[in-house]
Short mmCIF file of C-alpha atoms in Angstrom, two decimals:
data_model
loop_
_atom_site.label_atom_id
_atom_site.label_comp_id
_atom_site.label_asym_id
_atom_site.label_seq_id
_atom_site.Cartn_x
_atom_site.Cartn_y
_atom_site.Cartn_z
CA UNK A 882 -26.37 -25.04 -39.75
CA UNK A 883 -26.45 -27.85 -37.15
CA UNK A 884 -22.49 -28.45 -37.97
CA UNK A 885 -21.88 -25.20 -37.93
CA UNK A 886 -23.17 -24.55 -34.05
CA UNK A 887 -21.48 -27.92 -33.41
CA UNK A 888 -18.11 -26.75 -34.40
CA UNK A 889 -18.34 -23.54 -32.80
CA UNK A 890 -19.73 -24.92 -29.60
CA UNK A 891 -16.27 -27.19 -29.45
CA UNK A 892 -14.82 -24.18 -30.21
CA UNK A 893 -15.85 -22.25 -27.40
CA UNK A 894 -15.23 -25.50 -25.04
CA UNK A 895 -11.41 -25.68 -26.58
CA UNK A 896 -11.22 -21.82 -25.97
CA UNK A 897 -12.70 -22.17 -22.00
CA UNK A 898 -10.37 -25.04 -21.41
CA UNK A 899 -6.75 -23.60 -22.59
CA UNK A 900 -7.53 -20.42 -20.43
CA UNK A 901 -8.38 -22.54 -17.29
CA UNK A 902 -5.08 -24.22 -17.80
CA UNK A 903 -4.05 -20.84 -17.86
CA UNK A 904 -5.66 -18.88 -15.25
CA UNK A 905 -4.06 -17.09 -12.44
CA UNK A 906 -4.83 -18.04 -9.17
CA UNK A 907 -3.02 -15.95 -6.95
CA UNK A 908 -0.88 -12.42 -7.27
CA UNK A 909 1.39 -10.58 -5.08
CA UNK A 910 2.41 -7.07 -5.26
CA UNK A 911 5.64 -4.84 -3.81
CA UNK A 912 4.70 -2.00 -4.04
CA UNK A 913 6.75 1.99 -3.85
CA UNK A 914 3.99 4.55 -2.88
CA UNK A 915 3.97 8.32 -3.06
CA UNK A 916 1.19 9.77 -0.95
CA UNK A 917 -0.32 13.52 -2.32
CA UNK A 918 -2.22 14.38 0.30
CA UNK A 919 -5.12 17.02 0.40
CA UNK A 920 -5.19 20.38 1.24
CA UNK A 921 -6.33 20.25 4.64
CA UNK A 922 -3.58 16.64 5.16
CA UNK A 923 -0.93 19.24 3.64
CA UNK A 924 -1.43 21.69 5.88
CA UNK A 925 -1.71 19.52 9.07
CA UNK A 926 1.48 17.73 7.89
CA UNK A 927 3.55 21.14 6.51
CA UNK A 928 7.03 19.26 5.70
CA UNK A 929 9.77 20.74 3.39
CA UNK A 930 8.46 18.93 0.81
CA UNK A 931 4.66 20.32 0.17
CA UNK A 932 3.36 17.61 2.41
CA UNK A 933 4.85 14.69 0.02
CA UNK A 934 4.86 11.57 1.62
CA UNK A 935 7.17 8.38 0.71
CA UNK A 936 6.60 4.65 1.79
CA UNK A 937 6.01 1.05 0.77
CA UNK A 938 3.21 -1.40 -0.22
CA UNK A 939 2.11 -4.53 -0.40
CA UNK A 940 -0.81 -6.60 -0.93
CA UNK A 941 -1.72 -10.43 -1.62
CA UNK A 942 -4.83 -11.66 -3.91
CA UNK A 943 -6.40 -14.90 -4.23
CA UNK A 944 -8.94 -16.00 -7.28
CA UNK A 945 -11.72 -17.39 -5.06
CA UNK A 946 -12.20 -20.04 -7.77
CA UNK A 947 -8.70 -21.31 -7.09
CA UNK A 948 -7.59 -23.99 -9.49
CA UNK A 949 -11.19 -24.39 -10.81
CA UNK A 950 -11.16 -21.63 -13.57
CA UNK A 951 -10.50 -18.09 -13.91
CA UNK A 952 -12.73 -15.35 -12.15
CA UNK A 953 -12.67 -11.68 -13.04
CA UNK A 954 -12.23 -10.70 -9.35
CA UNK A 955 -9.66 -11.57 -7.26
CA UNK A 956 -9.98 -10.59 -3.12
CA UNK A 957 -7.49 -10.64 -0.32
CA UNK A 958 -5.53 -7.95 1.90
CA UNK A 959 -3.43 -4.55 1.19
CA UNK A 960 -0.67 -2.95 3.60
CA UNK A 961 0.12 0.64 3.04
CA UNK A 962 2.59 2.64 4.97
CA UNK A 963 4.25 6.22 4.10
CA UNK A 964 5.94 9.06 5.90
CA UNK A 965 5.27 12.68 6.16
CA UNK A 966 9.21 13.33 7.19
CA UNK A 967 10.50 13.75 10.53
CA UNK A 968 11.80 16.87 12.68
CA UNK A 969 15.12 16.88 14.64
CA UNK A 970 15.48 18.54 18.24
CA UNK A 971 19.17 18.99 18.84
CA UNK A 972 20.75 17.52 22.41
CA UNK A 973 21.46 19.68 25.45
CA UNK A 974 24.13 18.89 27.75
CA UNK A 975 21.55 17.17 30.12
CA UNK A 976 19.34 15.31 27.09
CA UNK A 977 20.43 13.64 23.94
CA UNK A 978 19.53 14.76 20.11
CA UNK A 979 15.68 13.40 19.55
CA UNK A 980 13.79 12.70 16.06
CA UNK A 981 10.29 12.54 15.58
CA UNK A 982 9.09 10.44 12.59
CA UNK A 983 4.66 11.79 11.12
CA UNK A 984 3.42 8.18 9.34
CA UNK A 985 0.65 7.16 7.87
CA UNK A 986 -0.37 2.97 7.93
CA UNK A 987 -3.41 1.39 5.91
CA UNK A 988 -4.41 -2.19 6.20
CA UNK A 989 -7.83 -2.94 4.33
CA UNK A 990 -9.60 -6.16 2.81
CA UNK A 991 -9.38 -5.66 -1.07
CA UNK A 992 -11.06 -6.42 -4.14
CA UNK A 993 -9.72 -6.51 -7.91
CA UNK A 994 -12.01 -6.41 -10.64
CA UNK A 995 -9.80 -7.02 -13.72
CA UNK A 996 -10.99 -5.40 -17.30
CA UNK A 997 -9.61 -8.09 -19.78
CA UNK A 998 -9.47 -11.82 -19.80
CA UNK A 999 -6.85 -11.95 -22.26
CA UNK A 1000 -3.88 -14.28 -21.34
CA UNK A 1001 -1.06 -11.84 -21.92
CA UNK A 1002 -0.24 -8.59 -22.28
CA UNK A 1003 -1.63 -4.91 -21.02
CA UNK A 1004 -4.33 -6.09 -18.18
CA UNK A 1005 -6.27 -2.89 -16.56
CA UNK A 1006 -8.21 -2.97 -13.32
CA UNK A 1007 -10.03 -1.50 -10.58
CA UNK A 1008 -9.48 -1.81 -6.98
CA UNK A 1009 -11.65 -1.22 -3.92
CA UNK A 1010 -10.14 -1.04 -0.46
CA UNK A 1011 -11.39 -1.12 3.12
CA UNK A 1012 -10.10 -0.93 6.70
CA UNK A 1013 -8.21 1.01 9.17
CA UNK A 1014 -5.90 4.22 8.86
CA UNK A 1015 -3.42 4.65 11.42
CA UNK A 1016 -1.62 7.85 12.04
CA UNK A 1017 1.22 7.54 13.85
CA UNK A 1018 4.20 9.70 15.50
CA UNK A 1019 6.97 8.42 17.26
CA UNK A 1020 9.97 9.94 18.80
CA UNK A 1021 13.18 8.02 19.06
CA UNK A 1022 16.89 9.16 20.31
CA UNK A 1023 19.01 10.39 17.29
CA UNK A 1024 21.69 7.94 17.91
CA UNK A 1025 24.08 7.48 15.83
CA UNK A 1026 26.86 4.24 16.05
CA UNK A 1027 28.71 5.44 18.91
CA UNK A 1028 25.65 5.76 20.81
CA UNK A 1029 24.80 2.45 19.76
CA UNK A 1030 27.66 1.13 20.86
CA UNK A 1031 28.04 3.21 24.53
CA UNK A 1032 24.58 3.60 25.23
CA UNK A 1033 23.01 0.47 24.48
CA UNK A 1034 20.98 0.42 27.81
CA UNK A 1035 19.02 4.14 26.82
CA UNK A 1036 15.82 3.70 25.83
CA UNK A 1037 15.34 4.25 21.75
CA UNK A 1038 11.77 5.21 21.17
CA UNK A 1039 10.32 7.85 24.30
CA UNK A 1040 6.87 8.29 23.01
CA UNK A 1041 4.10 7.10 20.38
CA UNK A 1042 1.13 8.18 19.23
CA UNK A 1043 -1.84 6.39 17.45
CA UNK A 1044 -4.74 7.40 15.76
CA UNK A 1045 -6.71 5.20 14.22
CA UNK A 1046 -10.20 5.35 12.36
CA UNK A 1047 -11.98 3.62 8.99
CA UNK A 1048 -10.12 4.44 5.93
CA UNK A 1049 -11.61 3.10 2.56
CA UNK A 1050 -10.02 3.69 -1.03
CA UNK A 1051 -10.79 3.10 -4.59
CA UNK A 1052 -8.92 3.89 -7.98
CA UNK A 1053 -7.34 1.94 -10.99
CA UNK A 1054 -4.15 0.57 -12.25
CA UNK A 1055 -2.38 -1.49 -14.91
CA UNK A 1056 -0.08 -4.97 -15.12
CA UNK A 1057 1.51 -6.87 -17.71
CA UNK A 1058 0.13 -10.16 -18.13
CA UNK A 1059 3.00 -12.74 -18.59
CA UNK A 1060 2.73 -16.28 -20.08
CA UNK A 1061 3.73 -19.18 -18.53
CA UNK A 1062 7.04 -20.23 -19.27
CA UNK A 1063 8.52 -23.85 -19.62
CA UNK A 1064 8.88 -23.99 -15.79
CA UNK A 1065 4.81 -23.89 -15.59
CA UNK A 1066 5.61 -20.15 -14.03
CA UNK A 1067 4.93 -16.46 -14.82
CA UNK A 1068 7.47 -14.40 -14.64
CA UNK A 1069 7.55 -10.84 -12.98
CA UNK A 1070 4.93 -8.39 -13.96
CA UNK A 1071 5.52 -4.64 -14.04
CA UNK A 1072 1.95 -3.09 -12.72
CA UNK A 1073 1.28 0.90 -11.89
CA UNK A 1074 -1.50 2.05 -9.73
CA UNK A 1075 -3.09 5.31 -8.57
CA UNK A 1076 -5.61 5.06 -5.42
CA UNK A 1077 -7.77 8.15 -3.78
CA UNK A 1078 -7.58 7.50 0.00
CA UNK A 1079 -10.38 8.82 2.20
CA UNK A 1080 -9.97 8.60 6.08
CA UNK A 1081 -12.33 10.18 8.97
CA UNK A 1082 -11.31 12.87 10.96
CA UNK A 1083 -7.94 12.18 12.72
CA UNK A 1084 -5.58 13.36 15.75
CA UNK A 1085 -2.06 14.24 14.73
CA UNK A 1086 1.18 15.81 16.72
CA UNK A 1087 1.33 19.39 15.13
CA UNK A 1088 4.71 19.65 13.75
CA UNK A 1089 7.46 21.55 15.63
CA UNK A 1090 5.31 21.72 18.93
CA UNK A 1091 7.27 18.24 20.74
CA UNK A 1092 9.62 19.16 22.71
CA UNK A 1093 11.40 16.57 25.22
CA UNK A 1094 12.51 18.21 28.59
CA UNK A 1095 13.96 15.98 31.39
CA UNK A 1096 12.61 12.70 29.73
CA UNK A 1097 8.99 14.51 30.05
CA UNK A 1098 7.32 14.88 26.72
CA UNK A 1099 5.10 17.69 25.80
CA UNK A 1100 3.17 18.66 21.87
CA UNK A 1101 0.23 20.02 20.55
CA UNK A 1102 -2.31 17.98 18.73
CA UNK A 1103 -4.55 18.74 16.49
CA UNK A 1104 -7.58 17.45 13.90
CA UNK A 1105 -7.25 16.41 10.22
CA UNK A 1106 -9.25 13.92 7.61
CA UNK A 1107 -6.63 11.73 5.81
CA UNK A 1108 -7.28 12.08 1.93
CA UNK A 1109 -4.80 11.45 -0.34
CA UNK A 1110 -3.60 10.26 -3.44
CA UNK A 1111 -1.38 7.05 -3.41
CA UNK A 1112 0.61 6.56 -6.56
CA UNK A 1113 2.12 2.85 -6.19
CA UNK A 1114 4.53 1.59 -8.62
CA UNK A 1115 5.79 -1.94 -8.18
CA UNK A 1116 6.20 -5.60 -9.32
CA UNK A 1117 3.67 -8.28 -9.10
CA UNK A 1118 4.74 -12.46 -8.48
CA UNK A 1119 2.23 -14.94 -9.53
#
């Protein structure tokens, strides 16, 4: 019985020590997100689209062991940007052609909590996110190269607005755990997440109310929470 605890003790050490020769200690995600927002954020936005929005992600994790051994949860930062769309107001022969761009930004501390420990393959986890929405608007001249090129002294963007209030988020996702490879390196990991978004009540530019009349601009605002879903698919580097 004695041997028998012995081996598997040296067992478990042998196991312990390959996987902390093994462990990740940092990831990094690019990220494509699709924003579906809820029914009162689809109605404030109202583009073509059913209030669709398109953007990019990114976020950076650390193992707060570092090269000590493997931990379960990994912390760091998240960046989240999408767009509603934009509207078009044409020119007039005293006022160039103006666009107006409806965004949405998300920067938030965040925690992973992975669900295996296995070295490779299929790794779920959860993720908890926490920080500050921004809506924005902006309008810019719709120049195209010629303007560019003739009118480099006009001012581009004419006006910007900024909302900004605590967002927080929390859903669940997926990667593929490489190996290392003879280089001591993983290589790129295919991961899929889905996130609910919550966000406090917000001021936004009402769609098709900005209008631009001798360089004076004039819209309606109005009041919207920020839920959404945020489907991210991407790569991860570690």
């Amino acid at each position: 019985m004695k041997i028998q605890r012995l081996l598997l003790f040296l067992f478990s050490i042998s196991i312990l020590t390959v996987f902390s020769q093994d462990h990740e200690t940092y990831q990094v995600s690019l990220l494509a997100n699709v924003g579906i927002p809820s029914a009162e954020l689809k109605e404030a936005v109202d583009n073509p689209i059913g209030g669709t929005a398109v953007g990019l992600g990114f976020n950076a994790l650390f193992n707060p062991k570092g090269k000590k051994g493997y931990s379960p949860v990994f912390i760091g930062a998240d960046f989240s940007y999408v767009t509603f769309g934009r509207d078009k107001q044409p020119s007039t022969p005293t006022a160039p052609p103006y666009k107006t761009s409806f965004n949405y930004y998300g920067i938030s501390g965040q925690s992973r909590f992975f669900l295996s420990n296995k070295q490779v393959g299929f790794v779920p986890f959860v993720d908890g996110l926490l920080g500050v929405k921004i809506f924005n608007t902006r309008t810019k001249i719709d120049k195209n190269v010629i303007n560019i090129i003739v009118n480099d002294d006009e001012p581009e963007v004419i006006n910007t607005t900024n909302d900004a209030g605590l967002g927080y988020a929390l859903g669940a996702g997926f990667y593929t755990r490489k190996a290392l490879n003879e280089n001591g390196n993983r290589d790129v990991s295919f991961t899929l997440r889905a996130m609910y978004h919550w966000g406090d009540q917000t001021s936004y530019v009402k769609r098709g109310s900005l209008a631009v009349n001798n360089g004076t601009v004039s819209y309606e605002t109005g009041y919207t929470k920020t839920n959404m879903i945020m489907i991210q698919l991407g790569i991860i580097l570690n």
